[in-house]
Short mmCIF file of C-alpha atoms in Angstrom, two decimals:
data_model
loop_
_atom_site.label_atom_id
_atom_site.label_comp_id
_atom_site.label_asym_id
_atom_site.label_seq_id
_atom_site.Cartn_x
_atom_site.Cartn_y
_atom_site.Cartn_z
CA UNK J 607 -12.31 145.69 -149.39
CA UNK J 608 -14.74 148.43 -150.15
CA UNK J 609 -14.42 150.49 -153.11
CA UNK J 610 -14.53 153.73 -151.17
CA UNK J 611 -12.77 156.42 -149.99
CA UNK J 612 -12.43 157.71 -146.38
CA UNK J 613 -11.23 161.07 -144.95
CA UNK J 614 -10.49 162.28 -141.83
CA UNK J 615 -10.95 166.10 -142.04
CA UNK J 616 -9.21 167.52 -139.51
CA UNK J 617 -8.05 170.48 -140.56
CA UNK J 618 -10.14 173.99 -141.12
CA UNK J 619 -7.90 175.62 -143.42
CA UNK J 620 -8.54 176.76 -146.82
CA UNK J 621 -5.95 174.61 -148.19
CA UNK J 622 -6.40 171.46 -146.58
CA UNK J 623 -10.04 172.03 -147.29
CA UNK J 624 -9.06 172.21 -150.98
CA UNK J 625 -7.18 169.00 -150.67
CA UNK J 626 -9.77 167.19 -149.66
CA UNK J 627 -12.52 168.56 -151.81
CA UNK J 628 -10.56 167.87 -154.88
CA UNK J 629 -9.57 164.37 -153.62
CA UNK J 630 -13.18 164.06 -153.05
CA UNK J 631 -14.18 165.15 -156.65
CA UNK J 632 -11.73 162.89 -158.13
CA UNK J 633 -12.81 159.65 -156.75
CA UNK J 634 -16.32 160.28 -157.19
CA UNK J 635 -15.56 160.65 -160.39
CA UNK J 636 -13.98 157.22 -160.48
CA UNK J 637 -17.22 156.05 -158.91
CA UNK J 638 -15.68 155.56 -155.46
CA UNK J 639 -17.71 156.01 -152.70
CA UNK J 640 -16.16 159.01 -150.59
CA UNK J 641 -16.80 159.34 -146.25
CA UNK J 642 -15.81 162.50 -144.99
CA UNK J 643 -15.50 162.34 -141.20
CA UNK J 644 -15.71 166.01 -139.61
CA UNK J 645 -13.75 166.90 -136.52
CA UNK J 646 -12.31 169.40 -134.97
CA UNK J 647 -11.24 172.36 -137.13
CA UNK J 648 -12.28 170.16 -139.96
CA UNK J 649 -15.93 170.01 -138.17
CA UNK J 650 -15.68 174.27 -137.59
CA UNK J 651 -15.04 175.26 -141.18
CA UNK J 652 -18.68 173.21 -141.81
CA UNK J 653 -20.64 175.45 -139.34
CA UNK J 654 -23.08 177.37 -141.53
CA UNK J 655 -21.71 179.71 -143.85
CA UNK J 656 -18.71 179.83 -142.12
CA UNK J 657 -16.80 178.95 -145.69
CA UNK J 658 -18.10 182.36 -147.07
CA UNK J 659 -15.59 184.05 -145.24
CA UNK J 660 -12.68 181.68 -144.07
CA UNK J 661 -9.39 182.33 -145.39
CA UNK J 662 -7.32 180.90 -142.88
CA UNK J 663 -3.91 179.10 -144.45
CA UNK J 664 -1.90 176.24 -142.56
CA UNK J 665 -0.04 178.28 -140.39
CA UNK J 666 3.65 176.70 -141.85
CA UNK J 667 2.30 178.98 -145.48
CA UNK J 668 0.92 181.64 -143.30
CA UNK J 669 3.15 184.04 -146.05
CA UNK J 670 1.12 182.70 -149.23
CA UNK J 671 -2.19 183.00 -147.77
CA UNK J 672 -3.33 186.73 -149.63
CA UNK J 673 -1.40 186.35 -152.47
CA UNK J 674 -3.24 182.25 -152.84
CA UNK J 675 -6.87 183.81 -152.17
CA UNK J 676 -5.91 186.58 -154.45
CA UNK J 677 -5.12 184.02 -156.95
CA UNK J 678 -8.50 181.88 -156.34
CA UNK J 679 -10.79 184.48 -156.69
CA UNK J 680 -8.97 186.16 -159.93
CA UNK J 681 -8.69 182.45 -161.09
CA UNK J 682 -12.45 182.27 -160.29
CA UNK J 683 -11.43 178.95 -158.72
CA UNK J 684 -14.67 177.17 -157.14
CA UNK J 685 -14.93 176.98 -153.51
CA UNK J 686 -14.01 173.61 -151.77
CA UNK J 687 -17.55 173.44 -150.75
CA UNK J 688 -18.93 173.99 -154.10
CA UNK J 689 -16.11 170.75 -155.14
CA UNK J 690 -17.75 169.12 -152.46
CA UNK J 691 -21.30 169.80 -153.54
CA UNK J 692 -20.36 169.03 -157.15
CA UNK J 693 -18.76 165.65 -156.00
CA UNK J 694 -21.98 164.77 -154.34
CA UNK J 695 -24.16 165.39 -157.47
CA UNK J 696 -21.85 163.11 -159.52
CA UNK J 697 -21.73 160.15 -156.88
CA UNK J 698 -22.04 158.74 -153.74
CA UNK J 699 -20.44 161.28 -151.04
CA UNK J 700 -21.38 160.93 -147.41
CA UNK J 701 -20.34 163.38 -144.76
CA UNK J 702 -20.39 162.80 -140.63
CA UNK J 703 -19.89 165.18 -137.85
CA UNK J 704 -18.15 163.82 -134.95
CA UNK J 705 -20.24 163.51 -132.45
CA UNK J 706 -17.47 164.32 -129.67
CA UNK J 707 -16.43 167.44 -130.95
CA UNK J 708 -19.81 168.56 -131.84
CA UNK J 709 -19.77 168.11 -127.57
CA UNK J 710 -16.75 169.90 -127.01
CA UNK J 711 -18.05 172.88 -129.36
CA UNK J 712 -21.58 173.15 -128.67
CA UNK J 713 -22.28 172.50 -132.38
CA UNK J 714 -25.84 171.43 -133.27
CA UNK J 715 -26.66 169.68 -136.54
CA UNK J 716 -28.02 172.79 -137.57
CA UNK J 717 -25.76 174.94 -136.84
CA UNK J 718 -24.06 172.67 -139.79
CA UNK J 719 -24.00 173.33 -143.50
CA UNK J 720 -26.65 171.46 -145.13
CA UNK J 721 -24.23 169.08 -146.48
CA UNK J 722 -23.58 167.15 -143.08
CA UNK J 723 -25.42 164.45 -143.62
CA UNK J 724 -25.33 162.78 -139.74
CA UNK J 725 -23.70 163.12 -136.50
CA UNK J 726 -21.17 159.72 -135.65
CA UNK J 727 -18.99 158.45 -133.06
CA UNK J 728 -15.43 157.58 -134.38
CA UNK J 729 -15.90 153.96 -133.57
CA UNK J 730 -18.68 153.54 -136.49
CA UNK J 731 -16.38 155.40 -138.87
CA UNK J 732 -13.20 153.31 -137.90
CA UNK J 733 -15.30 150.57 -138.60
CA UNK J 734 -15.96 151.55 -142.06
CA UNK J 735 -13.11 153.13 -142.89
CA UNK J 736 -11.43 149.54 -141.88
CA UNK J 737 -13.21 148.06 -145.20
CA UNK J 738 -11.92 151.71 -147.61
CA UNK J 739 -9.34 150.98 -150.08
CA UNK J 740 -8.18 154.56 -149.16
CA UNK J 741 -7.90 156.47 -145.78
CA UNK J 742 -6.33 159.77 -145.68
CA UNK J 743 -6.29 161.64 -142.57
CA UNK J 744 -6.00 165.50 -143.08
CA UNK T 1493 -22.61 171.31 -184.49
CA UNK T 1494 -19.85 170.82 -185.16
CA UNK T 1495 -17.84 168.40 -187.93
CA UNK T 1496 -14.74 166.21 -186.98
CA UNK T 1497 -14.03 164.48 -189.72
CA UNK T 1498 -17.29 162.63 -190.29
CA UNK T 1499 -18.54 162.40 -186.72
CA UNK T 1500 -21.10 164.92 -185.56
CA UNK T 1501 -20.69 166.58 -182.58
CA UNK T 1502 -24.14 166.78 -181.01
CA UNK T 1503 -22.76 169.29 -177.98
CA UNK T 1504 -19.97 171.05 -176.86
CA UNK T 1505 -18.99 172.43 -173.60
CA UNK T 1506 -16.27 175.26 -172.92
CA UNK T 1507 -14.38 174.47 -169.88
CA UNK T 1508 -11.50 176.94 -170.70
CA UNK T 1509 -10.06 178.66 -167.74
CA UNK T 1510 -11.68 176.03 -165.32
CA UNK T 1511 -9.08 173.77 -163.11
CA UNK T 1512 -8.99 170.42 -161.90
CA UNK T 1513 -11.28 168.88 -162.09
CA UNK T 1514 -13.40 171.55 -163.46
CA UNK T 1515 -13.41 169.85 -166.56
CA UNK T 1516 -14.08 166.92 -165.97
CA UNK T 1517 -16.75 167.76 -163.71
CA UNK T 1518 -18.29 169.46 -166.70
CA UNK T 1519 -17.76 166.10 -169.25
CA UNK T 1520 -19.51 163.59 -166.80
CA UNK T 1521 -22.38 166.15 -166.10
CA UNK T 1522 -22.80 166.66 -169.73
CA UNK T 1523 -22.54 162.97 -170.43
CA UNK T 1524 -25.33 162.58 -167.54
CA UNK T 1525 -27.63 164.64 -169.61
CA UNK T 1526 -26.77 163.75 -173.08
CA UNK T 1527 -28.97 160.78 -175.28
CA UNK T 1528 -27.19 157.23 -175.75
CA UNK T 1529 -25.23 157.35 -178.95
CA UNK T 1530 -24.83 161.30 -178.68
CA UNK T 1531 -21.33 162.64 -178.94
CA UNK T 1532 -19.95 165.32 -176.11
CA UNK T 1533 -16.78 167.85 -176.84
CA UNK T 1534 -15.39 169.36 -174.04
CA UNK T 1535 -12.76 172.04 -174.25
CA UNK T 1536 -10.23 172.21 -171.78
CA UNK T 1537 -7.09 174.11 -171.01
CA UNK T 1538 -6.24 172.15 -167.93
CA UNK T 1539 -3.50 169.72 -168.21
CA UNK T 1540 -4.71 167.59 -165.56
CA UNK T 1541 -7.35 166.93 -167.85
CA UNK T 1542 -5.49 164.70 -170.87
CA UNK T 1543 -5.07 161.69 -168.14
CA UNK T 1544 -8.34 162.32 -166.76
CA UNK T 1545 -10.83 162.67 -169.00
CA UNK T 1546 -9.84 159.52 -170.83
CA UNK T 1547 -9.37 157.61 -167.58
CA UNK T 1548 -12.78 158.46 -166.23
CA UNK T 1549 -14.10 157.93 -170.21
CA UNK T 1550 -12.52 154.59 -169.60
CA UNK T 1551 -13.80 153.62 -166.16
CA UNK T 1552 -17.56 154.66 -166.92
CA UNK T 1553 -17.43 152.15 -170.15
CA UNK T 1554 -18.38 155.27 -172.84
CA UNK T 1555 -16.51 155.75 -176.33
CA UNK T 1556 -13.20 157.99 -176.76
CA UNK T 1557 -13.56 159.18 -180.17
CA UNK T 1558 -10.46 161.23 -180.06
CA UNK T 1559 -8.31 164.31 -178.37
CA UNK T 1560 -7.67 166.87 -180.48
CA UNK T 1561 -5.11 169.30 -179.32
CA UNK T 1562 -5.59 173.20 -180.77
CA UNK T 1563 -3.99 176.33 -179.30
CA UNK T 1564 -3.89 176.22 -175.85
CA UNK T 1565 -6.10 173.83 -175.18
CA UNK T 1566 -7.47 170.08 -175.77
CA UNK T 1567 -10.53 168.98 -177.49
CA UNK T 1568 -12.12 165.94 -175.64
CA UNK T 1569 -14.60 164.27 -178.42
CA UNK T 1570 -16.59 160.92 -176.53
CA UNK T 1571 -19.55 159.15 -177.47
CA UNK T 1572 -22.40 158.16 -174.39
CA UNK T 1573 -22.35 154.21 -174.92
CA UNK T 1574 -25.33 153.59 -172.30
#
């Protein structure tokens, strides 16, 4: 068993995003290793700057979404993709695009942030994640 | 500087007003850039932060000198071991 960390990030929501990034943050701090595996609307909120401006909710809170980006930016709450950039400078966080919806999409690498470290098939993340003492899909 | 009782406080960072895990975010990277045998405050208003910041002082083997609650917030005092 690995000491490591994997997430399926499936959802593109702010909150979700959140979730994760603080998840992230928290077992890099522990000195986990942390795998982030991108797809679908997970994969779209990482398309280049798209995070500047997304402030989509899950759609069950759709009522809490203004009043919880109100909050954020009042709060001056970091971004989940600075969490997920500070998680990276404090340890060992990988991040792959799924290769399949990178297909469906017509996503190129570059069209990713800068943080995507490689594009994967879910068969070589399965096979890691099969070794993580935590997988969280989300 | 700062003096706790007798220990000297070589630097101290104001994470006030900064969530989880803000603050601890802000201890380890201070720890990263601190000397061996130097001793980090970090102030913190989170309350996430009196579980964590011991538990990760714990985990990365450094030196809890003490938490000091004030008004509204938590001082986190630790020593850099290695």
């Amino acid at each position: 068993m690995a000491d490591r960390m994997s997430l399926i990030v499936f959802s593109g929501t702010v909150d979700k995003l959140m979730a994760a990034s603080i998840l992230t943050t928290g077992a890099a701090a522990m000195g986990m290793e942390v795998e982030l595996f991108l797809t679908t609307w997970g994969l779209e909120a990482f398309r280049k700057d798209a995070y500047k401006t997304n402030t989509r909710v899950s759609a069950d809170f759709q009522d809490y979404a203004s009043p919880m980006m109100e909050a954020m930016q009042a709060k001056h709450v970091p971004s989940w993709m600075e969490n997920l950039l500070g998680a990276r400078e404090i340890g060992d966080v990988k991040v792959f695009a799924c290769s399949m919806t990178m297909e469906l999409f017509g996503i190129k690498h570059e069209d990713l942030e800068p943080i995507v470290d490689e594009v994967t098939g879910v068969a070589t993340f399965v096979e890691r994640a099969k070794e993580s003492a935590i997988t969280l899909f989300i | 500087m700062l003096d706790i009782g007798n220990i000297i406080i070589d630097k101290e960072i104001d994470a006030r007003g900064s969530f989880c895990p803000g603050p601890l975010m802000e201890l380890i990277r201070g720890m990263k850039a601190l000397h061996v045998g130097g001793v980090l405050a970090v102030l913190s208003s989170d309350p996430g932060s009196s579980k964590d910041i011991p538990a990760w002082i714990q985990k990365a083997g450094h030196e809890l000198i003490g938490v000091f609650p004030e008004q509204g917030y938590t001082r986190f005092v630790a020593r850099k071991t290695h």
